[in-house]
mmCIF file of C-alpha atoms and ligand atoms in Angstrom:
data_model
loop_
_atom_site.group_PDB
_atom_site.id
_atom_site.type_symbol
_atom_site.label_atom_id
_atom_site.label_comp_id
_atom_site.label_asym_id
_atom_site.label_seq_id
_atom_site.Cartn_x
_atom_site.Cartn_y
_atom_site.Cartn_z
ATOM 1 C CA MET A 1 -137.935 -2.728 5.783
ATOM 2 C CA MET A 2 -140.920 -1.840 7.896
ATOM 3 C CA GLU A 3 -142.493 -4.980 9.373
ATOM 4 C CA PRO A 4 -146.254 -5.273 9.676
ATOM 5 C CA ARG A 5 -147.591 -4.125 12.979
ATOM 6 C CA HIS A 6 -150.227 -6.828 13.110
ATOM 7 C CA ALA A 7 -148.600 -9.981 11.840
ATOM 8 C CA GLY A 8 -151.179 -12.384 13.223
ATOM 9 C CA GLY A 9 -153.328 -13.304 16.184
ATOM 10 C CA PRO A 10 -156.636 -11.740 17.138
ATOM 11 C CA ASP A 11 -157.067 -8.111 16.104
ATOM 12 C CA PRO A 12 -157.750 -5.703 18.965
ATOM 13 C CA GLU A 13 -160.175 -3.684 16.812
ATOM 14 C CA PRO A 14 -162.070 -4.134 13.539
ATOM 15 C CA PRO A 15 -160.161 -3.342 10.344
ATOM 16 C CA VAL A 16 -160.185 0.342 9.457
ATOM 17 C CA LEU A 17 -161.100 -0.712 5.915
ATOM 18 C CA GLU A 18 -162.672 -3.933 4.708
ATOM 19 C CA CYS A 19 -163.769 -5.058 1.242
ATOM 20 C CA THR A 20 -165.913 -8.148 0.831
ATOM 21 C CA GLY A 21 -166.580 -9.523 -2.652
ATOM 22 C CA VAL A 22 -166.265 -6.069 -4.203
ATOM 23 C CA THR A 23 -166.984 -6.038 -7.934
ATOM 24 C CA ARG A 24 -167.177 -3.188 -10.426
ATOM 25 C CA ALA A 25 -168.513 -3.940 -13.898
ATOM 26 C CA PHE A 26 -168.995 -1.500 -16.789
ATOM 27 C CA ARG A 27 -171.227 -1.923 -19.811
ATOM 28 C CA VAL A 28 -169.190 -1.128 -22.920
ATOM 29 C CA LYS A 29 -171.144 -0.047 -26.001
ATOM 30 C CA GLY A 30 -170.924 -2.299 -29.025
ATOM 31 C CA ARG A 31 -170.332 -1.213 -32.583
ATOM 32 C CA LEU A 32 -172.001 -2.298 -35.791
ATOM 33 C CA PHE A 33 -172.536 -6.091 -35.640
ATOM 34 C CA ASN A 34 -170.783 -6.213 -32.258
ATOM 35 C CA PRO A 35 -173.061 -6.421 -29.215
ATOM 36 C CA ALA A 36 -172.442 -4.444 -26.017
ATOM 37 C CA ARG A 37 -170.102 -6.218 -23.621
ATOM 38 C CA THR A 38 -169.368 -6.152 -19.922
ATOM 39 C CA LEU A 39 -165.986 -5.118 -18.602
ATOM 40 C CA CYS A 40 -165.394 -6.453 -15.118
ATOM 41 C CA ALA A 41 -162.668 -4.075 -13.940
ATOM 42 C CA VAL A 42 -162.697 -5.388 -10.358
ATOM 43 C CA ASP A 43 -163.929 -8.914 -9.754
ATOM 44 C CA ALA A 44 -165.002 -10.055 -6.278
ATOM 45 C CA VAL A 45 -162.000 -8.793 -4.340
ATOM 46 C CA SER A 46 -161.859 -9.218 -0.575
ATOM 47 C CA PHE A 47 -159.269 -7.803 1.796
ATOM 48 C CA SER A 48 -158.985 -5.848 5.008
ATOM 49 C CA VAL A 49 -156.591 -3.130 6.123
ATOM 50 C CA ARG A 50 -155.668 -2.513 9.750
ATOM 51 C CA ARG A 51 -155.172 0.850 11.370
ATOM 52 C CA GLY A 52 -151.670 2.192 10.849
ATOM 53 C CA GLU A 53 -150.884 -0.251 8.063
ATOM 54 C CA VAL A 54 -149.450 0.478 4.616
ATOM 55 C CA PHE A 55 -151.376 -1.811 2.281
ATOM 56 C CA ALA A 56 -150.088 -1.760 -1.275
ATOM 57 C CA ILE A 57 -151.979 -2.800 -4.385
ATOM 58 C CA VAL A 58 -149.758 -3.619 -7.347
ATOM 59 C CA GLY A 59 -150.380 -4.754 -10.898
ATOM 60 C CA GLU A 60 -149.993 -3.721 -14.515
ATOM 61 C CA SER A 61 -152.159 -1.089 -16.225
ATOM 62 C CA GLY A 62 -155.621 -2.565 -16.705
ATOM 63 C CA ALA A 63 -155.433 -4.701 -13.556
ATOM 64 C CA GLY A 64 -158.237 -2.722 -11.884
ATOM 65 C CA LYS A 65 -156.158 -0.850 -9.298
ATOM 66 C CA THR A 66 -157.463 2.628 -10.089
ATOM 67 C CA THR A 67 -161.090 1.474 -10.292
ATOM 68 C CA LEU A 68 -160.697 -0.119 -6.874
ATOM 69 C CA ALA A 69 -159.111 3.084 -5.519
ATOM 70 C CA LYS A 70 -162.060 5.126 -6.814
ATOM 71 C CA MET A 71 -164.493 2.828 -5.025
ATOM 72 C CA LEU A 72 -162.539 3.168 -1.768
ATOM 73 C CA LEU A 73 -162.816 6.952 -2.135
ATOM 74 C CA GLY A 74 -166.568 6.754 -2.717
ATOM 75 C CA LEU A 75 -166.145 8.128 -6.273
ATOM 76 C CA GLN A 76 -167.655 4.994 -7.813
ATOM 77 C CA ALA A 77 -170.119 2.557 -6.291
ATOM 78 C CA PRO A 78 -169.399 -1.181 -6.355
ATOM 79 C CA SER A 79 -171.658 -3.210 -8.668
ATOM 80 C CA SER A 80 -171.780 -5.751 -5.856
ATOM 81 C CA GLY A 81 -170.007 -6.477 -2.599
ATOM 82 C CA VAL A 82 -169.487 -4.266 0.436
ATOM 83 C CA ILE A 83 -166.847 -1.735 1.485
ATOM 84 C CA ARG A 84 -166.733 -1.017 5.224
ATOM 85 C CA PHE A 85 -164.950 1.703 7.146
ATOM 86 C CA ALA A 86 -164.365 0.690 10.786
ATOM 87 C CA GLY A 87 -167.209 -1.802 10.444
ATOM 88 C CA ARG A 88 -169.728 0.577 8.802
ATOM 89 C CA PRO A 89 -170.796 -0.044 5.196
ATOM 90 C CA LEU A 90 -169.734 2.773 2.873
ATOM 91 C CA GLY A 91 -173.357 3.301 1.774
ATOM 92 C CA GLU A 92 -174.305 4.245 5.351
ATOM 93 C CA VAL A 93 -171.489 6.779 5.722
ATOM 94 C CA GLY A 94 -172.299 10.368 4.646
ATOM 95 C CA ARG A 95 -170.085 12.442 2.323
ATOM 96 C CA VAL A 96 -168.447 14.444 5.110
ATOM 97 C CA ALA A 97 -167.820 11.303 7.118
ATOM 98 C CA ILE A 98 -166.221 9.614 4.076
ATOM 99 C CA ALA A 99 -164.048 12.689 3.506
ATOM 100 C CA ARG A 100 -162.979 12.565 7.157
ATOM 101 C CA ARG A 101 -162.105 8.895 6.843
ATOM 102 C CA VAL A 102 -160.409 8.698 3.461
ATOM 103 C CA GLN A 103 -158.664 11.166 1.172
ATOM 104 C CA PRO A 104 -156.804 10.759 -2.114
ATOM 105 C CA VAL A 105 -153.282 11.658 -3.170
ATOM 106 C CA PHE A 106 -153.293 11.470 -6.948
ATOM 107 C CA GLN A 107 -150.531 10.586 -9.336
ATOM 108 C CA ASP A 108 -150.046 13.829 -11.178
ATOM 109 C CA PRO A 109 -149.571 16.968 -9.058
ATOM 110 C CA TYR A 110 -149.482 19.010 -12.285
ATOM 111 C CA SER A 111 -153.080 18.303 -13.261
ATOM 112 C CA SER A 112 -154.656 17.635 -9.858
ATOM 113 C CA LEU A 113 -154.155 21.199 -8.532
ATOM 114 C CA ASN A 114 -156.328 24.096 -9.712
ATOM 115 C CA PRO A 115 -153.914 26.521 -11.448
ATOM 116 C CA ARG A 116 -156.118 29.535 -10.565
ATOM 117 C CA LYS A 117 -156.069 28.938 -6.801
ATOM 118 C CA THR A 118 -153.288 29.838 -4.418
ATOM 119 C CA LEU A 119 -151.634 27.190 -2.340
ATOM 120 C CA GLY A 120 -153.525 28.360 0.771
ATOM 121 C CA GLN A 121 -156.855 28.206 -1.048
ATOM 122 C CA ILE A 122 -156.123 24.728 -2.406
ATOM 123 C CA ILE A 123 -155.225 23.286 0.985
ATOM 124 C CA SER A 124 -158.197 24.849 2.776
ATOM 125 C CA LEU A 125 -160.729 23.977 0.064
ATOM 126 C CA PRO A 126 -161.903 20.639 1.589
ATOM 127 C CA LEU A 127 -162.546 22.432 4.900
ATOM 128 C CA ALA A 128 -164.429 25.248 3.157
ATOM 129 C CA VAL A 129 -166.511 22.825 1.041
ATOM 130 C CA HIS A 130 -167.569 20.891 4.139
ATOM 131 C CA ARG A 131 -167.949 24.123 6.174
ATOM 132 C CA ILE A 132 -165.563 22.997 8.857
ATOM 133 C CA GLY A 133 -164.317 25.705 11.255
ATOM 134 C CA THR A 134 -164.193 29.471 10.884
ATOM 135 C CA GLU A 135 -161.987 31.229 8.358
ATOM 136 C CA ALA A 136 -159.413 31.795 11.125
ATOM 137 C CA ASP A 137 -159.552 28.092 12.079
ATOM 138 C CA ARG A 138 -158.982 27.107 8.459
ATOM 139 C CA ARG A 139 -156.071 29.496 8.102
ATOM 140 C CA ALA A 140 -154.497 28.061 11.276
ATOM 141 C CA ARG A 141 -154.978 24.551 9.933
ATOM 142 C CA VAL A 142 -153.336 25.500 6.622
ATOM 143 C CA ASP A 143 -150.306 26.903 8.492
ATOM 144 C CA GLU A 144 -150.099 23.749 10.588
ATOM 145 C CA ILE A 145 -150.247 21.388 7.599
ATOM 146 C CA MET A 146 -147.819 23.425 5.505
ATOM 147 C CA ALA A 147 -145.247 23.079 8.268
ATOM 148 C CA MET A 148 -146.050 19.378 8.543
ATOM 149 C CA VAL A 149 -145.374 18.668 4.852
ATOM 150 C CA GLY A 150 -142.323 20.949 4.613
ATOM 151 C CA LEU A 151 -143.811 23.844 2.624
ATOM 152 C CA PRO A 152 -142.344 27.234 3.610
ATOM 153 C CA GLU A 153 -144.798 29.851 4.865
ATOM 154 C CA HIS A 154 -143.910 32.339 2.104
ATOM 155 C CA LEU A 155 -145.538 30.026 -0.464
ATOM 156 C CA LEU A 156 -149.002 30.525 1.053
ATOM 157 C CA HIS A 157 -150.072 32.854 -1.778
ATOM 158 C CA ALA A 158 -148.136 31.131 -4.566
ATOM 159 C CA TYR A 159 -149.873 29.450 -7.503
ATOM 160 C CA PRO A 160 -149.144 25.863 -8.608
ATOM 161 C CA ASN A 161 -147.188 27.013 -11.686
ATOM 162 C CA GLN A 162 -144.730 28.773 -9.344
ATOM 163 C CA LEU A 163 -143.890 25.517 -7.556
ATOM 164 C CA SER A 164 -141.580 22.606 -8.357
ATOM 165 C CA GLY A 165 -143.007 19.122 -8.965
ATOM 166 C CA GLY A 166 -142.046 18.013 -5.461
ATOM 167 C CA GLN A 167 -143.642 21.107 -3.899
ATOM 168 C CA ARG A 168 -146.842 20.475 -5.857
ATOM 169 C CA GLN A 169 -147.043 16.934 -4.560
ATOM 170 C CA ARG A 170 -146.500 18.287 -1.032
ATOM 171 C CA VAL A 171 -149.483 20.590 -1.632
ATOM 172 C CA ALA A 172 -151.558 17.612 -2.799
ATOM 173 C CA ILE A 173 -150.600 15.720 0.369
ATOM 174 C CA ALA A 174 -151.370 18.788 2.516
ATOM 175 C CA ARG A 175 -154.810 19.089 0.885
ATOM 176 C CA ALA A 176 -155.446 15.403 1.616
ATOM 177 C CA LEU A 177 -154.523 15.917 5.288
ATOM 178 C CA ALA A 178 -156.729 18.982 5.810
ATOM 179 C CA MET A 179 -159.715 16.896 6.941
ATOM 180 C CA LYS A 180 -157.583 14.822 9.344
ATOM 181 C CA PRO A 181 -158.471 11.573 7.584
ATOM 182 C CA ASP A 182 -157.682 8.088 8.882
ATOM 183 C CA ILE A 183 -156.762 6.721 5.460
ATOM 184 C CA LEU A 184 -154.890 8.120 2.473
ATOM 185 C CA VAL A 185 -155.414 6.381 -0.861
ATOM 186 C CA CYS A 186 -152.200 7.173 -2.716
ATOM 187 C CA ASP A 187 -152.546 6.404 -6.428
ATOM 188 C CA GLU A 188 -149.051 6.251 -7.963
ATOM 189 C CA PRO A 189 -147.992 9.174 -5.711
ATOM 190 C CA THR A 190 -144.463 9.498 -7.116
ATOM 191 C CA SER A 191 -144.614 8.244 -10.699
ATOM 192 C CA ALA A 192 -144.854 11.754 -12.240
ATOM 193 C CA LEU A 193 -141.836 13.030 -10.295
ATOM 194 C CA ASP A 194 -138.075 13.034 -10.893
ATOM 195 C CA VAL A 195 -136.231 10.175 -9.199
ATOM 196 C CA SER A 196 -134.530 12.437 -6.621
ATOM 197 C CA VAL A 197 -137.859 14.033 -5.703
ATOM 198 C CA GLN A 198 -139.561 10.630 -5.517
ATOM 199 C CA ALA A 199 -137.344 9.683 -2.566
ATOM 200 C CA GLN A 200 -138.244 12.902 -0.730
ATOM 201 C CA ILE A 201 -141.978 12.333 -1.186
ATOM 202 C CA ILE A 202 -141.732 8.680 -0.119
ATOM 203 C CA ASN A 203 -139.841 9.720 3.010
ATOM 204 C CA LEU A 204 -142.401 12.443 3.719
ATOM 205 C CA LEU A 205 -145.283 9.961 3.381
ATOM 206 C CA ARG A 206 -143.542 7.539 5.741
ATOM 207 C CA GLU A 207 -142.844 10.255 8.331
ATOM 208 C CA LEU A 208 -146.437 11.496 8.205
ATOM 209 C CA GLN A 209 -147.762 7.968 8.484
ATOM 210 C CA GLN A 210 -145.795 7.319 11.651
ATOM 211 C CA GLU A 211 -146.385 10.768 13.158
ATOM 212 C CA LEU A 212 -150.146 10.843 12.538
ATOM 213 C CA GLY A 213 -150.903 7.099 12.732
ATOM 214 C CA LEU A 214 -152.271 7.167 9.201
ATOM 215 C CA THR A 215 -153.320 4.136 7.204
ATOM 216 C CA TYR A 216 -152.242 4.057 3.567
ATOM 217 C CA VAL A 217 -153.669 2.229 0.620
ATOM 218 C CA LEU A 218 -150.806 2.600 -1.810
ATOM 219 C CA VAL A 219 -151.704 1.910 -5.431
ATOM 220 C CA SER A 220 -148.683 1.455 -7.665
ATOM 221 C CA HIS A 221 -147.105 -0.517 -10.450
ATOM 222 C CA ASP A 222 -143.690 0.336 -8.988
ATOM 223 C CA LEU A 223 -142.488 -2.564 -6.868
ATOM 224 C CA GLY A 224 -139.456 -0.560 -5.760
ATOM 225 C CA VAL A 225 -141.700 1.998 -4.027
ATOM 226 C CA ILE A 226 -143.868 -0.756 -2.596
ATOM 227 C CA ARG A 227 -140.918 -2.695 -1.195
ATOM 228 C CA HIS A 228 -139.763 0.472 0.523
ATOM 229 C CA MET A 229 -143.102 1.494 2.020
ATOM 230 C CA ALA A 230 -145.602 -1.321 2.375
ATOM 231 C CA ASP A 231 -146.386 -3.664 5.260
ATOM 232 C CA ARG A 232 -148.486 -5.949 3.045
ATOM 233 C CA VAL A 233 -148.927 -6.271 -0.695
ATOM 234 C CA ALA A 234 -151.935 -7.312 -2.778
ATOM 235 C CA VAL A 235 -151.209 -8.327 -6.365
ATOM 236 C CA MET A 236 -153.979 -7.655 -8.908
ATOM 237 C CA TYR A 237 -154.351 -9.270 -12.296
ATOM 238 C CA LEU A 238 -157.287 -8.618 -14.618
ATOM 239 C CA GLY A 239 -159.563 -7.530 -11.787
ATOM 240 C CA ARG A 240 -158.668 -10.365 -9.403
ATOM 241 C CA MET A 241 -156.490 -10.191 -6.290
ATOM 242 C CA VAL A 242 -154.276 -13.176 -7.018
ATOM 243 C CA GLU A 243 -151.978 -12.930 -4.013
ATOM 244 C CA ILE A 244 -151.877 -11.057 -0.704
ATOM 245 C CA GLY A 245 -148.977 -11.327 1.707
ATOM 246 C CA ARG A 246 -146.510 -9.506 3.901
ATOM 247 C CA THR A 247 -144.087 -7.444 1.893
ATOM 248 C CA ALA A 248 -141.020 -9.354 3.060
ATOM 249 C CA GLN A 249 -142.656 -12.689 2.247
ATOM 250 C CA ILE A 250 -143.895 -11.555 -1.167
ATOM 251 C CA PHE A 251 -140.395 -10.425 -2.156
ATOM 252 C CA ARG A 252 -138.614 -13.397 -0.588
ATOM 253 C CA ALA A 253 -140.974 -16.205 -1.595
ATOM 254 C CA PRO A 254 -143.749 -15.143 -4.013
ATOM 255 C CA ARG A 255 -146.393 -17.832 -4.368
ATOM 256 C CA HIS A 256 -148.325 -16.822 -7.464
ATOM 257 C CA PRO A 257 -146.568 -17.168 -10.846
ATOM 258 C CA TYR A 258 -147.755 -13.678 -11.784
ATOM 259 C CA THR A 259 -146.124 -12.211 -8.668
ATOM 260 C CA GLU A 260 -142.921 -14.005 -9.635
ATOM 261 C CA MET A 261 -143.168 -12.475 -13.088
ATOM 262 C CA LEU A 262 -143.667 -8.953 -11.713
ATOM 263 C CA LEU A 263 -140.705 -9.399 -9.374
ATOM 264 C CA GLY A 264 -138.655 -10.653 -12.305
ATOM 265 C CA ALA A 265 -139.085 -7.196 -13.841
ATOM 266 C CA ILE A 266 -137.211 -5.494 -10.964
ATOM 267 C CA LEU A 267 -134.966 -8.210 -9.566
ATOM 268 C CA THR A 268 -133.152 -9.438 -12.661
ATOM 269 C CA PRO A 269 -129.757 -8.311 -11.217
ATOM 270 C CA GLU A 270 -130.139 -11.214 -8.753
ATOM 271 C CA PRO A 271 -130.305 -14.240 -11.087
ATOM 272 C CA GLU A 272 -129.826 -16.669 -8.200
ATOM 273 C CA LEU A 273 -133.455 -16.009 -7.239
ATOM 274 C CA GLY A 274 -134.446 -17.899 -10.379
ATOM 275 C CA LEU A 275 -137.375 -15.605 -11.141
ATOM 276 C CA PRO A 276 -138.907 -15.596 -14.623
ATOM 277 C CA PRO A 277 -138.436 -12.482 -16.783
ATOM 278 C CA GLY A 278 -140.844 -9.584 -16.229
ATOM 279 C CA PRO A 279 -144.096 -9.360 -18.191
ATOM 280 C CA ALA A 280 -143.956 -8.224 -21.801
ATOM 281 C CA GLU A 281 -146.174 -5.138 -22.061
ATOM 282 C CA ASP A 282 -147.912 -6.296 -25.240
ATOM 283 C CA SER A 283 -148.959 -9.635 -23.726
ATOM 284 C CA PHE A 284 -151.610 -8.273 -21.346
ATOM 285 C CA PRO A 285 -154.952 -9.806 -22.385
ATOM 286 C CA ASP A 286 -158.001 -7.812 -23.489
ATOM 287 C CA PRO A 287 -159.986 -7.094 -20.276
ATOM 288 C CA LEU A 288 -163.166 -7.238 -22.392
ATOM 289 C CA ASP A 289 -162.358 -10.798 -23.371
ATOM 290 C CA PRO A 290 -160.535 -12.376 -20.412
ATOM 291 C CA PRO A 291 -159.200 -15.921 -20.827
ATOM 292 C CA ASP A 292 -161.256 -18.871 -19.553
ATOM 293 C CA GLY A 293 -160.121 -20.730 -16.465
ATOM 294 C CA CYS A 294 -157.264 -18.986 -14.711
ATOM 295 C CA ARG A 295 -157.026 -15.540 -16.296
ATOM 296 C CA PHE A 296 -153.263 -15.675 -16.150
ATOM 297 C CA HIS A 297 -152.943 -19.017 -17.946
ATOM 298 C CA PRO A 298 -151.909 -17.706 -21.437
ATOM 299 C CA ARG A 299 -148.861 -16.039 -19.857
ATOM 300 C CA CYS A 300 -148.136 -18.480 -17.057
ATOM 301 C CA PRO A 301 -144.868 -20.446 -17.280
ATOM 302 C CA SER A 302 -146.353 -23.094 -14.930
ATOM 303 C CA VAL A 303 -149.675 -23.554 -16.753
ATOM 304 C CA GLN A 304 -151.323 -26.973 -16.465
ATOM 305 C CA ASN A 305 -154.362 -28.398 -18.218
ATOM 306 C CA PRO A 306 -156.930 -27.594 -15.489
ATOM 307 C CA CYS A 307 -155.760 -23.965 -15.569
ATOM 308 C CA ARG A 308 -157.237 -23.528 -19.066
ATOM 309 C CA HIS A 309 -160.833 -24.214 -18.046
ATOM 310 C CA THR A 310 -161.139 -24.063 -14.237
ATOM 311 C CA SER A 311 -160.715 -20.875 -12.208
ATOM 312 C CA PRO A 312 -158.540 -21.455 -9.143
ATOM 313 C CA GLU A 313 -160.062 -20.822 -5.742
ATOM 314 C CA THR A 314 -158.532 -18.371 -3.295
ATOM 315 C CA ARG A 315 -156.650 -20.185 -0.542
ATOM 316 C CA HIS A 316 -156.198 -18.330 2.753
ATOM 317 C CA ASP A 317 -153.561 -19.064 5.357
ATOM 318 C CA ALA A 318 -151.580 -17.324 8.072
ATOM 319 C CA HIS A 319 -149.423 -15.570 5.454
ATOM 320 C CA GLY A 320 -152.254 -14.142 3.376
ATOM 321 C CA SER A 321 -153.941 -15.593 0.317
ATOM 322 C CA VAL A 322 -153.105 -16.973 -3.107
ATOM 323 C CA GLU A 323 -155.271 -17.875 -6.080
ATOM 324 C CA CYS A 324 -153.522 -20.612 -8.064
ATOM 325 C CA HIS A 325 -154.019 -24.340 -8.699
ATOM 326 C CA LEU A 326 -150.432 -24.907 -7.607
ATOM 327 C CA HIS A 327 -151.401 -23.998 -4.056
ATOM 328 C CA PRO A 328 -154.150 -26.268 -2.797
ATOM 329 C CA ALA A 329 -155.058 -25.918 0.868
ATOM 330 C CA GLU A 330 -153.063 -28.949 2.036
ATOM 331 C CA GLN A 331 -149.801 -27.381 0.812
ATOM 332 C CA GLU A 332 -150.263 -24.176 2.743
ATOM 333 C CA THR A 333 -147.723 -24.970 5.437
ATOM 334 C CA ARG A 334 -144.783 -25.302 3.049
ATOM 335 C CA TYR A 335 -144.436 -21.508 3.230
ATOM 336 C CA GLY A 336 -144.557 -21.329 7.008
HETATM 337 FE FE1 SF4 B 1 -150.500 -20.541 -13.616
HETATM 338 FE FE2 SF4 B 1 -152.384 -22.382 -13.422
HETATM 339 FE FE3 SF4 B 1 -151.627 -21.044 -11.254
HETATM 340 FE FE4 SF4 B 1 -153.018 -19.838 -13.169
HETATM 341 S S1 SF4 B 1 -153.714 -21.510 -11.842
HETATM 342 S S2 SF4 B 1 -151.249 -19.030 -12.137
HETATM 343 S S3 SF4 B 1 -152.192 -20.797 -14.991
HETATM 344 S S4 SF4 B 1 -150.366 -22.458 -12.470
#
């Protein structure tokens, strides 16, 4: 297990990525006799990511992970709150500068690659769009990245439909690296791949991260992948970040009942951990009509009366943060 590189103490430099109170709300049209409603996909989330870190965001479908990822990529603007790259607000950073800082690796390499472009054209496209380098420079960069991600040279003129799933995801990673970004936002990077190929792509991402000093924001519902790759984990539930902690601590001693429930879905072979069963898929609440009080209270095995009408505050400590009435500030040290 990779340990975090910056476990505590003063940071030598500002976070490479910082979100403060970031919210994204959508207006959803009403139907006959039903007024329009507001869907708050991401609700006042705050976190920071340090250079060279793998920061994972986990949660069920509908938690707000993908909306948050789109905001980090500059594809959607926050309704409120601020996203900063190396201290600069996203709104002040131009398109080319954003592309140099952060690039996506999407879930499905089958649909994210243009079937009419060759592999060489796909990888060099970001450079061509932003008019970076000469044609010869771009060609040299394509050769360099293909070698880096393990794509043989003879595939330069191949089309996506001539490649395996693993090769396609390598192309998607190569395209993301073309601009030499600081951060890759990897949205479920292995979930469309066969299990054997998943391991290869995870290993490739880890090697690249260490070789190039990349920072990853890894969005996934797969705790197995996260346990393998992440330094820290943020757990999202209905738009809120309910717990943030080091990966080892989250898996050893989760603090939020929802985190315990998620872990219960993958750790049931170890009953001595005493974790509750994983979440039932049909019990996820309607994001358009979230519960009052703590949003998790209808599913929480530890629910108490205040949970039904009062939202818990986020408590921060040396291990991260947790948003639950069971963890008032004075109890923070019990996890030290
Ligand atoms: Fe459960 Fe209450 Fe904590 Fe919410 S605040 S997670 S309902 S114990």
